[in-house]
Amino acid sequence: MIVLRYVKRGDLSYVSHKDILRVLQRGLKRMRVDVRYSAGFVPHMLTYTTAPIPLGAQSVAEYFTVECDGIGAEEFLTRYNAAMPSGLRGVFAWQVDKNPNLAGIVQASDYRIEAPELDAQAVERLASRDVWQIPIVRKGKEQTVDIRPMIYGLHCEQGRLHMRLATGSVANLRVDAMLRALNDACGCDLSLHDVVRTAQLARDTDGNWTDAERYLI
């Protein structure tokens, strides 16, 4: 089994998560990788991804797990980059004995935004709030949600905004919703395409944040 870290940059950031998955699976066929398939009437490739990012946002920390045989991590990465567009370039690959279930263990994502026009003091005031309620549409219905418990980090440094937001099935704050909240609160016009996910994180046994790759090496 192979776990791949890859980027999603440029024009590819405007391709939906489902279509990216199709591109990745078609790439596996071009790579001639012996991928395992599910049993049943309609077999499908046994591949897994982490939580998707919104359309337009970019990332340097996406993960793709493939159940396959007969290929090492280094060869997999070489074949992958030869078969895929540069906007989905593979960064590193690991060979693992079993599915690490990254979608289940990831609880937060780090994001970076180039925002030289953003008032750092205004961001500090927002970060110090005990409650921050915003309207969010879920399942076609608008509801008011307190997003403050889902913000684990928020600060400006040298014209860059850094955010650590909840990611996963237990708590999840989409970065596009966070961006709308910032634009409304600060009167700015931050663009989703300027957002880059830089890391996906899990809690270690001591409760500290650690990069998801710690579980793979």
Short mmCIF file of C-alpha atoms in Angstrom, two decimals:
data_model
loop_
_atom_site.label_atom_id
_atom_site.label_comp_id
_atom_site.label_asym_id
_atom_site.label_seq_id
_atom_site.Cartn_x
_atom_site.Cartn_y
_atom_site.Cartn_z
CA MET A 1 0.00 0.00 0.00
CA ILE A 2 1.28 3.46 -0.97
CA VAL A 3 0.45 6.87 0.48
CA LEU A 4 1.24 9.84 -1.76
CA ARG A 5 1.53 13.48 -0.80
CA TYR A 6 0.76 15.74 -3.75
CA VAL A 7 0.00 19.38 -4.55
CA LYS A 8 -3.11 20.88 -6.07
CA ARG A 9 -2.04 24.14 -7.69
CA GLY A 10 -2.87 26.56 -10.49
CA ASP A 11 -5.79 25.78 -12.79
CA LEU A 12 -6.20 22.34 -11.17
CA SER A 13 -7.49 24.08 -8.03
CA TYR A 14 -10.70 24.76 -9.96
CA VAL A 15 -11.31 21.06 -10.60
CA SER A 16 -13.75 19.44 -8.18
CA HIS A 17 -12.67 16.83 -5.65
CA LYS A 18 -14.62 14.08 -7.45
CA ASP A 19 -13.04 14.94 -10.79
CA ILE A 20 -9.57 15.04 -9.21
CA LEU A 21 -10.20 11.54 -7.89
CA ARG A 22 -11.08 10.42 -11.42
CA VAL A 23 -7.87 12.01 -12.74
CA LEU A 24 -5.82 10.23 -10.08
CA GLN A 25 -7.41 6.86 -10.80
CA ARG A 26 -6.95 7.24 -14.55
CA GLY A 27 -3.33 8.14 -13.84
CA LEU A 28 -2.91 4.85 -11.98
CA LYS A 29 -3.96 3.01 -15.14
CA ARG A 30 -1.42 4.94 -17.22
CA MET A 31 1.20 4.14 -14.59
CA ARG A 32 0.40 0.42 -14.97
CA VAL A 33 0.14 0.00 -11.20
CA ASP A 34 -1.41 -3.25 -9.94
CA VAL A 35 -4.21 -1.61 -7.92
CA ARG A 36 -6.49 -3.77 -5.80
CA TYR A 37 -10.24 -3.62 -6.45
CA SER A 38 -13.23 -4.08 -4.19
CA ALA A 39 -15.34 -7.20 -4.41
CA GLY A 40 -18.95 -7.04 -5.52
CA PHE A 41 -21.07 -6.49 -8.61
CA VAL A 42 -19.33 -3.20 -9.56
CA PRO A 43 -15.68 -3.42 -8.45
CA HIS A 44 -13.88 -0.12 -7.86
CA MET A 45 -10.28 0.85 -7.15
CA LEU A 46 -9.35 0.79 -3.48
CA THR A 47 -8.10 4.36 -3.13
CA TYR A 48 -8.64 6.88 -0.33
CA THR A 49 -8.24 10.63 0.08
CA THR A 50 -8.35 13.12 2.93
CA ALA A 51 -10.99 15.85 3.33
CA PRO A 52 -11.34 17.95 0.17
CA ILE A 53 -10.59 21.65 -0.02
CA PRO A 54 -13.10 24.09 -1.56
CA LEU A 55 -13.02 24.77 -5.28
CA GLY A 56 -10.39 27.42 -6.06
CA ALA A 57 -8.21 26.91 -2.99
CA GLN A 58 -4.73 25.51 -3.52
CA SER A 59 -2.75 22.98 -1.48
CA VAL A 60 0.72 21.57 -1.00
CA ALA A 61 -0.50 18.88 1.42
CA GLU A 62 -3.03 16.57 -0.21
CA TYR A 63 -2.93 12.80 0.39
CA PHE A 64 -3.89 9.84 -1.77
CA THR A 65 -3.72 6.26 -0.48
CA VAL A 66 -3.63 3.36 -2.94
CA GLU A 67 -3.97 -0.35 -2.18
CA CYS A 68 -1.52 -1.85 -4.66
CA ASP A 69 1.10 -4.57 -5.08
CA GLY A 70 4.47 -4.99 -6.71
CA ILE A 71 5.79 -1.42 -6.55
CA GLY A 72 7.88 0.55 -4.05
CA ALA A 73 7.29 4.12 -2.95
CA GLU A 74 10.16 5.64 -4.97
CA GLU A 75 9.12 3.93 -8.21
CA PHE A 76 5.48 4.88 -7.58
CA LEU A 77 6.41 8.56 -7.21
CA THR A 78 8.52 8.48 -10.39
CA ARG A 79 5.74 6.90 -12.46
CA TYR A 80 3.13 9.19 -10.93
CA ASN A 81 4.94 12.41 -11.87
CA ALA A 82 5.55 11.09 -15.38
CA ALA A 83 1.83 10.40 -15.85
CA MET A 84 0.18 13.38 -14.13
CA PRO A 85 -0.09 17.13 -14.84
CA SER A 86 2.29 19.44 -12.97
CA GLY A 87 -0.62 20.97 -11.06
CA LEU A 88 -0.97 17.64 -9.25
CA ARG A 89 2.76 16.99 -8.78
CA GLY A 90 3.69 14.28 -6.31
CA VAL A 91 5.92 15.46 -3.45
CA PHE A 92 6.67 12.28 -1.52
CA ALA A 93 5.44 8.70 -1.22
CA TRP A 94 5.48 6.17 1.62
CA GLN A 95 4.97 2.44 1.69
CA VAL A 96 2.73 1.31 4.57
CA ASP A 97 1.48 -2.08 5.75
CA LYS A 98 -2.14 -1.03 6.24
CA ASN A 99 -4.43 1.89 5.50
CA PRO A 100 -3.52 4.67 7.98
CA ASN A 101 -7.05 6.15 7.61
CA LEU A 102 -5.77 9.70 7.28
CA ALA A 103 -9.32 10.94 6.67
CA GLY A 104 -10.18 9.69 10.15
CA ILE A 105 -7.13 10.91 12.08
CA VAL A 106 -6.78 14.39 10.53
CA GLN A 107 -8.46 16.94 12.80
CA ALA A 108 -7.07 20.26 11.54
CA SER A 109 -5.56 21.97 8.52
CA ASP A 110 -3.06 24.82 8.29
CA TYR A 111 -3.67 27.52 5.68
CA ARG A 112 -1.59 30.43 4.42
CA ILE A 113 -2.87 33.52 2.60
CA GLU A 114 -0.85 36.36 1.11
CA ALA A 115 -2.68 39.35 2.63
CA PRO A 116 -0.44 42.44 2.91
CA GLU A 117 -3.53 44.69 3.08
CA LEU A 118 -4.94 42.92 6.14
CA ASP A 119 -4.82 44.78 9.47
CA ALA A 120 -2.86 42.53 11.85
CA GLN A 121 -4.38 44.20 14.92
CA ALA A 122 -7.89 43.59 13.60
CA VAL A 123 -7.01 39.91 13.17
CA GLU A 124 -5.69 39.80 16.75
CA ARG A 125 -8.97 41.23 18.01
CA LEU A 126 -10.91 38.59 16.08
CA ALA A 127 -8.66 35.82 17.42
CA SER A 128 -9.29 36.99 20.99
CA ARG A 129 -13.06 36.68 20.70
CA ASP A 130 -14.82 34.13 22.89
CA VAL A 131 -17.69 33.85 20.41
CA TRP A 132 -17.74 34.45 16.65
CA GLN A 133 -21.07 33.68 15.07
CA ILE A 134 -21.54 33.62 11.29
CA PRO A 135 -24.27 32.36 8.92
CA ILE A 136 -23.41 29.04 7.25
CA VAL A 137 -25.53 27.10 4.76
CA ARG A 138 -25.72 23.38 5.56
CA LYS A 139 -27.86 20.94 3.61
CA GLY A 140 -29.58 23.84 1.86
CA LYS A 141 -30.51 25.65 5.07
CA GLU A 142 -28.86 28.72 6.56
CA GLN A 143 -28.00 28.55 10.25
CA THR A 144 -25.95 30.62 12.65
CA VAL A 145 -22.81 28.84 13.86
CA ASP A 146 -20.20 29.80 16.44
CA ILE A 147 -16.96 29.18 14.57
CA ARG A 148 -14.63 30.25 17.41
CA PRO A 149 -14.21 26.70 18.86
CA MET A 150 -13.15 25.50 15.40
CA ILE A 151 -10.37 28.09 15.02
CA TYR A 152 -7.19 26.66 16.56
CA GLY A 153 -4.86 29.40 15.31
CA LEU A 154 -5.21 32.80 13.62
CA HIS A 155 -2.47 35.41 13.20
CA CYS A 156 -0.75 37.70 10.69
CA GLU A 157 2.99 37.69 10.12
CA GLN A 158 4.91 39.71 7.54
CA GLY A 159 1.88 40.25 5.30
CA ARG A 160 0.71 36.64 5.52
CA LEU A 161 -2.35 35.34 7.29
CA HIS A 162 -1.93 31.95 8.97
CA MET A 163 -4.93 29.89 10.06
CA ARG A 164 -5.37 26.52 11.75
CA LEU A 165 -8.95 25.34 11.28
CA ALA A 166 -10.87 22.24 12.35
CA THR A 167 -11.00 19.54 9.67
CA GLY A 168 -12.81 16.23 9.85
CA SER A 169 -16.05 14.50 10.73
CA VAL A 170 -16.21 15.65 14.36
CA ALA A 171 -15.63 19.38 13.72
CA ASN A 172 -15.10 21.02 10.35
CA LEU A 173 -14.71 24.68 9.38
CA ARG A 174 -14.42 25.15 5.64
CA VAL A 175 -11.79 27.69 4.67
CA ASP A 176 -14.18 29.42 2.25
CA ALA A 177 -16.62 30.07 5.12
CA MET A 178 -13.73 31.38 7.22
CA LEU A 179 -12.65 33.66 4.38
CA ARG A 180 -16.14 35.14 4.05
CA ALA A 181 -16.19 35.78 7.80
CA LEU A 182 -12.83 37.56 7.63
CA ASN A 183 -13.87 39.67 4.65
CA ASP A 184 -17.07 40.71 6.42
CA ALA A 185 -15.34 41.47 9.72
CA CYS A 186 -12.31 43.30 8.31
CA GLY A 187 -13.82 44.89 5.20
CA CYS A 188 -11.22 43.21 3.00
CA ASP A 189 -11.43 41.19 -0.21
CA LEU A 190 -9.37 38.06 0.33
CA SER A 191 -9.60 35.60 -2.56
CA LEU A 192 -10.01 31.85 -2.16
CA HIS A 193 -7.43 31.27 -4.90
CA ASP A 194 -4.83 32.96 -2.68
CA VAL A 195 -5.41 30.30 0.00
CA VAL A 196 -2.87 27.47 0.25
CA ARG A 197 -3.35 24.49 2.55
CA THR A 198 0.14 23.86 3.92
CA ALA A 199 -0.44 20.94 6.30
CA GLN A 200 -2.96 18.46 7.62
CA LEU A 201 -2.66 17.69 11.32
CA ALA A 202 -3.64 15.13 13.93
CA ARG A 203 -3.37 14.97 17.72
CA ASP A 204 -0.60 12.81 19.19
CA THR A 205 -0.95 10.79 22.39
CA ASP A 206 -0.07 13.89 24.46
CA GLY A 207 -2.74 15.98 22.75
CA ASN A 208 -0.27 18.03 20.73
CA TRP A 209 -0.71 18.83 17.05
CA THR A 210 1.52 16.83 14.74
CA ASP A 211 1.79 16.59 10.98
CA ALA A 212 -0.22 13.71 9.49
CA GLU A 213 2.97 12.33 7.95
CA ARG A 214 4.18 11.36 11.41
CA TYR A 215 1.82 8.41 11.18
CA LEU A 216 3.45 7.21 7.99
CA ILE A 217 7.18 7.31 8.72
#
